[in-house]
Coordinates of C-alpha atoms and ligand atoms in Angstrom, one line a residue:
Chain A
M1 CA -5.7 41.3 -58.2
A2 CA -8.2 44.1 -57.5
L3 CA -8.6 42.8 -54.0
T4 CA -5.0 43.1 -53.2
E5 CA -5.1 46.6 -54.6
I6 CA -8.0 47.5 -52.3
D7 CA -6.2 45.8 -49.5
S8 CA -3.0 47.8 -49.9
K9 CA -5.0 51.0 -50.4
A10 CA -6.8 50.4 -47.2
R11 CA -3.6 49.6 -45.4
E12 CA -2.2 52.9 -46.7
I13 CA -5.2 54.9 -45.4
I14 CA -5.0 53.3 -42.0
L15 CA -1.3 53.9 -41.8
T16 CA -1.9 57.6 -42.8
I17 CA -4.5 58.0 -40.1
Q18 CA -2.3 56.4 -37.5
E19 CA 0.6 58.6 -38.5
Y20 CA -1.6 61.7 -38.4
S21 CA -3.0 60.7 -34.9
I22 CA 0.5 60.2 -33.5
S23 CA 2.1 63.3 -34.8
T24 CA -0.9 65.5 -34.0
W25 CA -1.1 64.1 -30.5
R26 CA 2.6 64.7 -30.0
A27 CA 2.1 68.3 -31.1
V28 CA -1.0 68.9 -28.9
S29 CA 0.5 67.3 -25.8
N30 CA 3.2 69.9 -25.9
L31 CA 0.5 72.4 -25.0
F32 CA 1.0 71.4 -21.3
R33 CA 4.8 71.3 -21.2
P34 CA 7.1 74.3 -21.7
P35 CA 8.6 75.8 -23.7
I36 CA 5.5 77.2 -25.5
Y37 CA 6.1 79.6 -28.3
W38 CA 3.5 82.2 -27.5
N39 CA 4.9 84.7 -29.9
D40 CA 4.4 82.3 -32.8
M41 CA 0.8 81.8 -31.7
L42 CA 0.1 85.5 -31.9
I43 CA 1.8 85.7 -35.3
Q44 CA -0.3 82.8 -36.6
A45 CA -3.5 84.2 -35.1
D46 CA -2.8 87.4 -37.1
V47 CA -2.1 85.5 -40.3
I48 CA -5.1 83.1 -40.0
G49 CA -7.6 85.3 -38.2
V50 CA -7.1 88.9 -39.2
G51 CA -6.2 87.9 -42.8
S52 CA -9.4 85.9 -43.2
T53 CA -11.8 88.5 -41.8
T54 CA -12.6 90.2 -45.1
I55 CA -13.6 87.1 -47.0
V56 CA -15.6 85.8 -44.0
I57 CA -17.5 89.0 -43.8
L58 CA -18.3 89.0 -47.5
V59 CA -19.2 85.4 -47.6
G60 CA -21.3 85.7 -44.5
F61 CA -23.2 88.8 -45.6
F62 CA -24.1 87.5 -49.1
T63 CA -25.0 84.0 -47.8
G64 CA -27.4 85.6 -45.3
G65 CA -28.8 87.7 -48.2
V66 CA -29.3 84.6 -50.4
L67 CA -31.0 82.8 -47.5
A68 CA -33.4 85.7 -47.1
I69 CA -34.2 85.8 -50.8
Q70 CA -34.8 82.1 -51.1
S71 CA -36.8 81.7 -47.9
M72 CA -38.9 84.7 -48.7
A73 CA -40.1 83.1 -51.9
T74 CA -41.1 79.9 -50.1
L75 CA -42.4 81.5 -47.0
S76 CA -44.6 83.9 -48.8
A77 CA -46.5 81.0 -50.3
F78 CA -47.6 80.3 -46.7
G79 CA -48.0 83.9 -45.8
A80 CA -45.2 83.4 -43.3
T81 CA -42.6 86.0 -44.4
A82 CA -42.6 87.3 -40.9
I83 CA -40.3 84.5 -39.8
T84 CA -37.6 85.2 -42.4
G85 CA -35.3 86.5 -39.7
R86 CA -35.7 83.3 -37.7
F87 CA -35.0 81.2 -40.8
V88 CA -31.9 83.2 -41.7
S89 CA -30.4 83.3 -38.2
L90 CA -31.0 79.6 -37.4
S91 CA -29.5 78.5 -40.7
M92 CA -26.5 80.8 -40.2
V93 CA -25.8 80.0 -36.6
R94 CA -26.3 76.3 -36.7
E95 CA -24.9 75.3 -40.1
L96 CA -23.8 77.8 -42.7
G97 CA -21.8 80.1 -40.5
P98 CA -19.5 77.4 -39.2
V99 CA -19.3 75.4 -42.3
L100 CA -18.8 78.2 -44.8
T101 CA -16.2 79.8 -42.5
G102 CA -14.5 76.5 -42.1
V103 CA -14.4 75.8 -45.8
M104 CA -13.2 79.3 -46.7
V105 CA -10.5 79.3 -44.1
S106 CA -9.5 75.8 -45.2
G107 CA -9.1 77.0 -48.7
R108 CA -7.1 79.9 -47.6
N109 CA -5.1 78.5 -44.7
A110 CA -4.8 74.7 -44.9
S111 CA -3.3 75.4 -48.3
S112 CA -0.9 78.1 -47.1
I113 CA 0.1 76.1 -44.0
A114 CA 0.8 72.9 -46.2
S115 CA 2.8 74.8 -48.8
E116 CA 4.8 76.8 -46.3
L117 CA 5.8 73.7 -44.2
G118 CA 6.2 71.7 -47.4
S119 CA 8.7 74.2 -48.8
M120 CA 10.5 74.1 -45.5
V121 CA 10.7 70.3 -45.7
V122 CA 12.1 70.2 -49.3
T123 CA 14.7 72.9 -48.6
E124 CA 15.8 71.0 -45.4
Q125 CA 14.7 73.9 -43.2
I126 CA 12.7 71.5 -41.0
D127 CA 15.8 69.3 -40.6
A128 CA 17.8 72.4 -39.8
M129 CA 15.3 73.4 -37.1
R130 CA 15.5 69.9 -35.6
A131 CA 19.3 70.1 -35.8
L132 CA 19.2 73.3 -33.9
G133 CA 17.4 71.6 -31.1
V134 CA 13.9 73.0 -31.8
D135 CA 10.9 70.7 -32.2
P136 CA 9.0 71.7 -35.3
L137 CA 5.9 70.2 -33.7
R138 CA 6.2 72.8 -30.9
K139 CA 7.5 75.7 -33.0
L140 CA 5.4 75.3 -36.1
V141 CA 2.5 72.9 -35.6
L142 CA 1.2 73.7 -32.2
P143 CA 1.0 77.5 -32.7
R144 CA -0.9 77.0 -36.0
I145 CA -3.4 74.6 -34.3
V146 CA -4.1 76.8 -31.4
A147 CA -4.3 80.0 -33.5
C148 CA -6.6 78.3 -36.0
V149 CA -9.0 76.9 -33.3
V150 CA -9.3 80.2 -31.5
M151 CA -9.6 82.4 -34.6
L152 CA -12.1 80.1 -36.3
F153 CA -14.3 80.5 -33.3
F154 CA -14.3 84.2 -33.6
L155 CA -14.5 84.2 -37.4
T156 CA -17.6 82.1 -37.2
I157 CA -19.3 84.6 -34.9
V158 CA -18.4 87.3 -37.4
A159 CA -19.9 85.2 -40.2
D160 CA -23.0 84.6 -38.2
S161 CA -23.5 88.3 -37.4
F162 CA -22.9 89.4 -41.0
G163 CA -25.1 86.7 -42.3
T164 CA -28.0 87.9 -40.1
A165 CA -27.2 91.4 -41.3
G166 CA -27.2 90.3 -44.9
G167 CA -30.6 88.7 -44.4
A168 CA -31.8 91.9 -42.8
A169 CA -30.6 94.0 -45.7
V170 CA -32.5 91.9 -48.1
S171 CA -35.7 91.7 -46.0
I172 CA -35.8 95.3 -45.0
F173 CA -34.5 97.2 -48.1
M174 CA -35.5 94.9 -50.9
N175 CA -38.7 93.3 -49.5
G176 CA -39.8 96.1 -47.3
Q177 CA -40.1 94.1 -44.1
N178 CA -40.2 95.7 -40.7
S179 CA -36.8 95.8 -39.2
T180 CA -38.0 95.2 -35.6
Q181 CA -39.9 92.2 -36.8
Y182 CA -36.9 90.8 -38.6
F183 CA -34.5 91.1 -35.7
S184 CA -36.9 90.0 -33.0
S185 CA -37.7 86.9 -34.9
A186 CA -34.0 86.4 -35.6
Y187 CA -33.0 86.6 -31.9
E188 CA -35.9 85.1 -30.2
S189 CA -35.7 81.9 -32.1
L190 CA -32.1 81.2 -31.0
V191 CA -32.0 78.9 -28.1
F192 CA -29.0 77.6 -26.1
S193 CA -28.6 74.4 -28.0
D194 CA -28.4 76.3 -31.4
I195 CA -25.7 78.6 -30.1
L196 CA -23.8 75.8 -28.5
Q197 CA -23.9 73.8 -31.7
G198 CA -22.8 76.7 -33.7
L199 CA -19.9 77.5 -31.4
V200 CA -18.6 73.9 -30.9
K201 CA -18.3 73.3 -34.6
P202 CA -15.7 75.9 -35.3
L203 CA -13.5 74.5 -32.6
F204 CA -13.4 71.1 -34.4
F205 CA -13.1 72.7 -37.8
G206 CA -10.2 74.9 -36.8
F207 CA -8.4 71.9 -35.4
I208 CA -9.0 70.0 -38.6
I209 CA -7.7 72.8 -40.9
A210 CA -4.5 73.4 -39.0
S211 CA -3.6 69.8 -38.1
I212 CA -4.3 68.5 -41.6
G213 CA -2.4 71.4 -43.2
C214 CA 0.6 70.8 -41.0
F215 CA 0.4 67.0 -41.5
Y216 CA 0.4 67.1 -45.3
G217 CA 3.0 69.9 -45.3
L218 CA 5.4 68.0 -43.0
R219 CA 5.2 64.7 -45.0
T220 CA 6.0 66.4 -48.3
T221 CA 8.4 64.5 -50.5
G222 CA 9.6 65.1 -54.0
G223 CA 10.6 68.8 -54.4
T224 CA 8.4 71.7 -55.5
Q225 CA 6.0 69.4 -57.2
G226 CA 5.6 67.5 -54.0
V227 CA 4.7 70.8 -52.3
G228 CA 1.9 71.4 -54.8
R229 CA 0.6 67.9 -54.2
S230 CA 0.6 68.3 -50.4
T231 CA -1.2 71.6 -50.8
I232 CA -4.0 70.1 -52.8
Q233 CA -4.3 67.1 -50.5
A234 CA -4.5 69.4 -47.5
V235 CA -7.3 71.5 -48.9
V236 CA -9.3 68.5 -50.2
T237 CA -8.9 66.5 -47.0
S238 CA -9.6 69.3 -44.6
S239 CA -12.7 70.4 -46.6
V240 CA -14.2 66.9 -46.7
L241 CA -13.4 66.3 -43.1
I242 CA -15.1 69.6 -42.2
I243 CA -18.3 68.5 -43.9
V244 CA -18.1 65.0 -42.3
A245 CA -17.4 66.4 -38.9
D246 CA -20.3 68.8 -39.3
F247 CA -22.6 65.9 -40.0
L248 CA -21.4 64.0 -36.9
I249 CA -21.6 67.0 -34.6
S250 CA -25.0 67.9 -35.8
Q251 CA -26.1 64.3 -35.3
I252 CA -24.8 64.2 -31.7
M253 CA -26.2 67.7 -30.9
V254 CA -29.6 66.7 -32.2
A255 CA -29.5 63.5 -30.2
L256 CA -28.5 65.4 -27.1
F257 CA -30.9 68.3 -27.2
I258 CA -33.9 67.3 -29.2
K259 CA -35.5 64.4 -27.4
Chain B
M1 CA 39.8 87.7 -39.9
K2 CA 41.8 90.5 -38.3
Q3 CA 39.4 91.3 -35.5
S4 CA 40.0 89.5 -32.2
N5 CA 37.5 86.9 -31.4
S6 CA 35.9 87.2 -28.1
I7 CA 33.8 84.1 -28.9
L8 CA 36.9 82.5 -27.5
D9 CA 36.1 83.8 -24.0
D10 CA 32.7 82.2 -24.0
R11 CA 34.0 78.9 -25.0
T12 CA 34.9 76.0 -22.8
T13 CA 38.6 75.8 -23.0
P14 CA 40.1 72.7 -24.7
V15 CA 41.2 71.5 -21.3
A16 CA 37.8 71.7 -19.8
K17 CA 36.4 70.0 -22.8
S18 CA 38.7 67.1 -22.5
A19 CA 37.3 66.4 -19.1
S20 CA 35.0 64.1 -20.9
D21 CA 37.7 62.7 -23.2
S22 CA 35.5 59.9 -24.5
A23 CA 34.7 59.8 -28.2
P24 CA 31.9 62.2 -29.1
V25 CA 30.7 60.0 -32.0
V26 CA 30.8 56.3 -32.4
F27 CA 29.0 54.3 -35.2
H28 CA 28.4 50.7 -34.4
N29 CA 27.7 48.6 -37.5
V30 CA 25.2 51.1 -38.8
S31 CA 23.0 50.2 -41.8
I32 CA 20.2 52.3 -43.3
R33 CA 18.0 52.0 -46.4
F34 CA 15.1 54.0 -47.8
Y35 CA 13.1 52.5 -50.6
G36 CA 15.7 51.0 -52.8
P37 CA 18.9 49.1 -51.9
P38 CA 20.7 49.9 -48.6
V39 CA 22.5 53.2 -48.6
L40 CA 24.9 52.5 -45.8
K41 CA 26.0 49.0 -44.9
D42 CA 27.6 48.0 -41.6
V43 CA 29.4 51.4 -41.1
S44 CA 31.5 51.6 -38.0
F45 CA 33.9 54.3 -37.0
T46 CA 34.9 56.5 -34.1
L47 CA 35.5 60.2 -33.9
G48 CA 38.0 61.1 -31.3
A49 CA 37.6 63.9 -28.8
H50 CA 39.6 66.5 -30.8
E51 CA 39.5 64.9 -34.1
T52 CA 38.4 66.3 -37.4
K53 CA 37.3 63.5 -39.8
I54 CA 37.0 64.2 -43.5
V55 CA 34.4 62.1 -45.1
L56 CA 35.1 61.3 -48.8
G57 CA 33.1 59.4 -51.3
P58 CA 31.4 59.6 -54.7
A59 CA 28.1 61.5 -55.1
G60 CA 25.1 59.7 -53.7
V61 CA 27.1 57.3 -51.5
G62 CA 25.4 58.4 -48.4
K63 CA 27.6 61.1 -46.9
S64 CA 24.8 63.4 -46.1
V65 CA 22.8 60.5 -44.7
L66 CA 25.8 59.7 -42.5
L67 CA 25.8 63.2 -41.0
K68 CA 22.1 63.1 -40.4
L69 CA 22.5 59.8 -38.6
T70 CA 25.1 61.4 -36.4
N71 CA 22.6 63.8 -34.7
G72 CA 19.6 61.5 -35.0
L73 CA 17.8 63.3 -37.8
L74 CA 17.6 59.9 -39.4
K75 CA 17.4 56.6 -37.6
P76 CA 19.5 53.6 -38.6
R77 CA 17.7 50.4 -39.6
R78 CA 20.4 48.3 -37.9
G79 CA 23.3 49.1 -35.6
H80 CA 23.4 52.2 -33.5
V81 CA 25.0 55.6 -33.1
D82 CA 26.5 56.9 -29.9
L83 CA 26.5 60.7 -29.6
F84 CA 28.3 62.1 -26.5
G85 CA 28.2 58.6 -25.1
Q86 CA 24.5 58.1 -25.5
N87 CA 22.9 55.6 -27.7
L88 CA 20.6 57.6 -30.0
S89 CA 18.4 54.6 -30.8
E90 CA 17.3 54.4 -27.2
L91 CA 16.2 58.0 -27.0
T92 CA 12.9 59.5 -28.0
E93 CA 12.7 62.5 -30.3
D94 CA 12.2 64.8 -27.3
Q95 CA 15.3 63.4 -25.6
L96 CA 17.3 64.0 -28.7
F97 CA 16.8 67.8 -28.8
P98 CA 19.3 68.5 -25.9
L99 CA 22.0 66.5 -27.6
R100 CA 21.3 68.2 -30.9
K101 CA 21.7 71.6 -29.2
R102 CA 25.2 70.6 -28.4
T103 CA 25.9 69.9 -32.0
G104 CA 26.3 72.4 -34.8
M105 CA 25.3 71.4 -38.3
V106 CA 26.0 73.0 -41.6
F107 CA 23.7 71.6 -44.3
Q108 CA 24.7 70.9 -47.8
E109 CA 22.5 73.6 -49.2
G110 CA 22.8 75.9 -46.2
A111 CA 19.1 75.3 -45.2
L112 CA 18.8 78.9 -43.9
F113 CA 15.3 79.9 -42.9
D114 CA 14.3 82.0 -45.9
S115 CA 11.6 84.0 -44.1
L116 CA 14.0 85.2 -41.4
S117 CA 16.7 87.8 -41.6
I118 CA 20.4 86.8 -41.4
R119 CA 20.3 88.1 -37.8
D120 CA 17.4 85.9 -36.8
N121 CA 18.8 82.9 -38.7
V122 CA 22.1 83.1 -36.8
A123 CA 20.3 83.9 -33.5
Y124 CA 17.7 81.1 -34.0
Q125 CA 18.9 78.9 -31.2
L126 CA 19.5 81.8 -28.8
H127 CA 16.0 83.2 -29.4
V128 CA 14.3 80.0 -28.3
E129 CA 16.5 79.9 -25.2
N130 CA 15.2 83.3 -24.1
I131 CA 18.6 84.9 -23.9
P132 CA 18.4 88.7 -23.4
D133 CA 18.3 90.7 -26.6
E134 CA 21.5 92.7 -26.1
E135 CA 23.5 89.5 -25.5
I136 CA 22.0 87.9 -28.6
E137 CA 22.9 90.9 -30.7
R138 CA 26.5 90.8 -29.4
R139 CA 26.9 87.1 -30.1
V140 CA 25.3 87.3 -33.5
R141 CA 27.6 90.1 -34.5
E142 CA 30.6 88.1 -33.2
A143 CA 29.6 85.0 -35.1
L144 CA 29.0 86.9 -38.3
R145 CA 32.4 88.6 -37.8
F146 CA 33.9 85.2 -37.5
V147 CA 32.7 84.4 -41.1
E148 CA 33.3 88.0 -42.2
L149 CA 29.7 88.8 -43.0
E150 CA 28.8 91.3 -40.3
H151 CA 27.5 93.8 -42.9
T152 CA 24.8 91.4 -44.1
I153 CA 23.1 91.2 -40.7
D154 CA 19.8 92.8 -41.9
F155 CA 19.7 91.0 -45.2
F156 CA 17.5 88.1 -46.1
P157 CA 19.0 84.8 -47.3
G158 CA 17.5 85.3 -50.7
S159 CA 19.7 88.2 -51.4
L160 CA 23.0 86.5 -50.5
S161 CA 25.2 84.5 -52.9
G162 CA 25.7 80.8 -52.4
G163 CA 29.1 81.2 -50.7
M164 CA 27.7 83.8 -48.3
R165 CA 24.8 81.6 -47.4
R166 CA 27.2 78.8 -46.7
R167 CA 29.2 81.1 -44.4
V168 CA 26.0 82.3 -42.6
A169 CA 25.1 78.6 -42.1
I170 CA 28.5 78.2 -40.4
A171 CA 27.9 81.2 -38.2
R172 CA 24.5 79.7 -37.2
A173 CA 26.2 76.4 -36.4
I174 CA 29.0 77.8 -34.3
I175 CA 27.2 80.5 -32.3
T176 CA 26.3 78.3 -29.4
Q177 CA 29.9 77.0 -29.2
P178 CA 28.8 73.4 -29.9
D179 CA 30.7 70.3 -28.7
L180 CA 30.6 68.8 -32.2
L181 CA 30.5 70.2 -35.7
L182 CA 29.0 68.5 -38.7
Y183 CA 29.9 70.2 -42.0
D184 CA 28.1 68.9 -45.1
S185 CA 30.1 69.8 -48.2
P186 CA 30.7 73.4 -47.0
T187 CA 32.7 74.2 -50.2
G188 CA 30.4 72.4 -52.7
G189 CA 30.0 74.4 -55.9
L190 CA 32.1 77.3 -54.8
D191 CA 35.1 78.9 -56.5
P192 CA 38.5 78.1 -55.1
V193 CA 38.9 81.5 -53.3
T194 CA 35.6 81.3 -51.4
S195 CA 36.3 77.6 -50.7
N196 CA 39.6 78.5 -49.2
T197 CA 37.9 81.1 -47.0
I198 CA 35.5 78.5 -45.7
I199 CA 38.3 75.9 -45.2
E200 CA 40.2 78.5 -43.2
L201 CA 37.1 78.8 -40.9
V202 CA 37.1 75.1 -40.4
V203 CA 40.8 75.1 -39.6
K204 CA 40.2 77.9 -37.2
E205 CA 37.4 76.0 -35.4
R206 CA 39.7 73.0 -35.2
D207 CA 42.9 74.7 -34.0
V208 CA 41.4 77.5 -31.9
Y209 CA 38.5 75.8 -30.3
H210 CA 39.5 72.2 -30.8
T211 CA 35.9 71.2 -31.6
P212 CA 35.6 67.7 -33.0
A213 CA 34.1 67.6 -36.4
L214 CA 32.9 65.5 -39.3
L215 CA 33.4 67.2 -42.6
V216 CA 32.0 66.0 -45.9
T217 CA 33.8 67.3 -49.0
H218 CA 34.0 66.6 -52.7
R219 CA 37.1 68.6 -53.1
L220 CA 40.3 66.7 -52.4
Q221 CA 42.1 70.0 -52.5
D222 CA 40.1 71.0 -49.4
A223 CA 41.1 67.8 -47.6
F224 CA 44.8 68.4 -48.3
T225 CA 44.6 72.0 -47.2
L226 CA 43.0 70.9 -44.0
T227 CA 45.7 68.4 -43.2
S228 CA 48.6 70.6 -44.3
H229 CA 47.7 73.9 -42.5
R230 CA 47.2 75.2 -39.1
Y231 CA 45.6 78.3 -37.8
D232 CA 48.0 80.9 -36.5
Q233 CA 46.2 83.1 -33.9
E234 CA 48.9 85.7 -33.8
L235 CA 48.9 86.2 -37.6
G236 CA 45.1 85.8 -37.7
H237 CA 45.1 83.4 -40.7
M238 CA 46.1 79.9 -41.5
V239 CA 49.6 79.0 -42.4
P240 CA 51.1 75.9 -44.0
L241 CA 52.7 73.3 -41.7
P242 CA 56.4 72.6 -42.3
K243 CA 56.9 70.4 -45.3
G244 CA 56.1 66.7 -44.8
E245 CA 54.1 67.4 -41.6
T246 CA 50.4 66.8 -41.3
D247 CA 47.9 67.7 -38.7
P248 CA 47.7 64.8 -36.2
N249 CA 44.1 65.4 -35.4
T250 CA 42.8 65.2 -38.9
S251 CA 41.8 61.9 -40.4
F252 CA 39.9 60.4 -43.3
L253 CA 36.9 58.2 -43.8
M254 CA 36.3 57.1 -47.3
L255 CA 33.0 55.5 -48.3
N256 CA 32.2 53.5 -51.4
E257 CA 29.0 51.6 -52.2
G258 CA 27.7 52.1 -48.7
R259 CA 30.8 50.6 -47.0
V260 CA 33.8 52.1 -45.2
L261 CA 36.7 51.7 -47.6
F262 CA 39.3 53.5 -45.6
D263 CA 39.5 55.0 -42.1
G264 CA 42.7 56.6 -41.0
A265 CA 45.4 59.2 -41.4
L266 CA 46.4 60.9 -44.6
D267 CA 49.7 59.0 -45.0
D268 CA 48.0 55.7 -44.9
L269 CA 45.4 56.9 -47.3
L270 CA 48.1 57.9 -49.8
R271 CA 49.8 54.6 -49.4
S272 CA 46.5 52.6 -49.8
E273 CA 46.6 49.9 -52.4
D274 CA 42.8 49.8 -52.9
P275 CA 42.1 50.4 -56.6
F276 CA 39.1 52.7 -55.8
V277 CA 41.1 54.8 -53.4
R278 CA 43.9 55.2 -55.9
E279 CA 41.4 56.2 -58.6
F280 CA 39.7 58.6 -56.3
L281 CA 42.9 60.3 -55.4
S282 CA 44.3 60.4 -58.9
Ligands
ATP301 N1 15.2 61.2 -47.0 C1 15.5 60.3 -48.0 N2 14.5 59.6 -48.5 C2 14.9 58.7 -49.5 N3 16.1 58.5 -49.9 C3 17.1 59.2 -49.4 C4 16.8 60.2 -48.4 N4 18.0 60.8 -48.1 C5 18.9 60.2 -48.9 N5 18.4 59.3 -49.7 C6 19.1 58.4 -50.7 O1 20.3 58.0 -50.0 C7 21.4 58.1 -51.0 C8 22.5 58.8 -50.4 O2 22.2 60.2 -50.3 P1 23.1 61.3 -49.7 O3 22.4 62.6 -49.8 O4 23.6 60.9 -48.4 O5 24.3 61.3 -50.8 P2 25.7 62.1 -50.7 O6 26.8 61.1 -50.5 O7 25.5 63.2 -49.7 O8 25.8 62.7 -52.1 P3 26.3 64.1 -52.6 O9 27.8 64.0 -52.6 O10 25.7 64.3 -53.9 O11 25.8 65.1 -51.6 C9 20.8 58.6 -52.3 O12 20.6 57.5 -53.2 C10 19.5 59.2 -51.9 O13 18.6 59.0 -52.9
MG302 MG1 25.2 65.2 -49.7

């Protein structure tokens, strides 16, 4: 009994993944065939990118500050507070910048994408769009994916910078560290592989956020309640996938660069 | 409806249209089901080149499903649908879009894009085709004038009444001068006066532009108005046909329990012995 249940659950998951892959691939393959709705991409870039800047700045700044506080306590035990800057910038650039930005934007935008498209499904606006000869994958999905990938890249850089600044604020103003020392240790420690890792991650995370948001939005059934369900599924799935992808990318990067 | 309609000039004339005099819509033994029992079973019918077919049937019988099958929004489980001579089952979603562009559809609930103004709703198809702004503006105003709602052009769908939304949906469907119109319960839930305005629009589409159409309705009254009136272009409104005459291009399709119960002209429908038809008409 339990086995057949597991069996049908597994089948459902595999079917969902298959459906997701097919529709996402159909959306992305449109990138190379006109018409491409550039205007919608710009609008989405504004909604996703500019709209998220404030929270990303705040989260980045305070995370950097926390990192400095915590590391300072530990590092001072070894008399190594001089490398606080290095600790903060490495943590931000490699891990926390991309992941926190991803999770914040996922909470903000995977949900809004899923609920927007979900409402359009239940009010037949998606069908109306198809009936008017416009492909929702081109008009709605692709612009969101492109905008999200591009904007998450820049938002991550913003988060990294403000994180380093937050760490600096704590080290310099609260702990009286020398600012030159902080910043030189922060910058000198960053090597190519760290930066590459930190900038590759948001590309994947942005893709996950938008494609999962669209996917759950477009398969909404069951009225307004269904929209709520899709929204939750989109946020949960994209956040988990971001963490999983982070693990995989880190693993691959470490294997590639640290031999 | 007093203004002259220059939409007419843009349209292919009936003569040109009949160049491809084949039936725009043919259903071949179409069956479809969702999760429960089949919704449509073995449905076959043909819509002629200038024909307006009125689809009747009880609520939930599958009338909306039938319209969505017509332009490929849904795929039949068995059988197939020919639209403009092409078998929809053999086409990919990408290949369906050009055919859908030739079809205007009015959804049961209007399905207007609620984040776009009335102007952008009506212009939707023109916008994606990169038509110059001045021409879009002109055609949008024309289409809105056709449904007598030009003054709402800057409103949003949320601030219109149900009947106005339905008329905007009609304007959106006709703006590209489609080769086929699908109306899903255009008068559903409206008062008799507004319903009549909408039926007059349908009659106008039928008699002025000769666009073939499938029209779902719950109101028998609408069906009778459609068959017993014609659009008089000189007078600018619809007028009753002489007593005893019916429009030869208007026919009926009645569904019950997923099957076609009746397909034919009004006279035959009225003479039908089928107990369900009799009950429905009484
Ligand atoms: N997308 C769908 N998924 C699942 N079931 C559906 C779907 N669309 C329609 N159905 C089912 O198909 C049946 C027919 O629905 P349809 O909307 O065509 O009825 P209708 O004849 O248009 O009714 P009404 O006169 O109330 O508009 C219903 O039982 C409905 O539950
Ligand atoms: Mg219906």
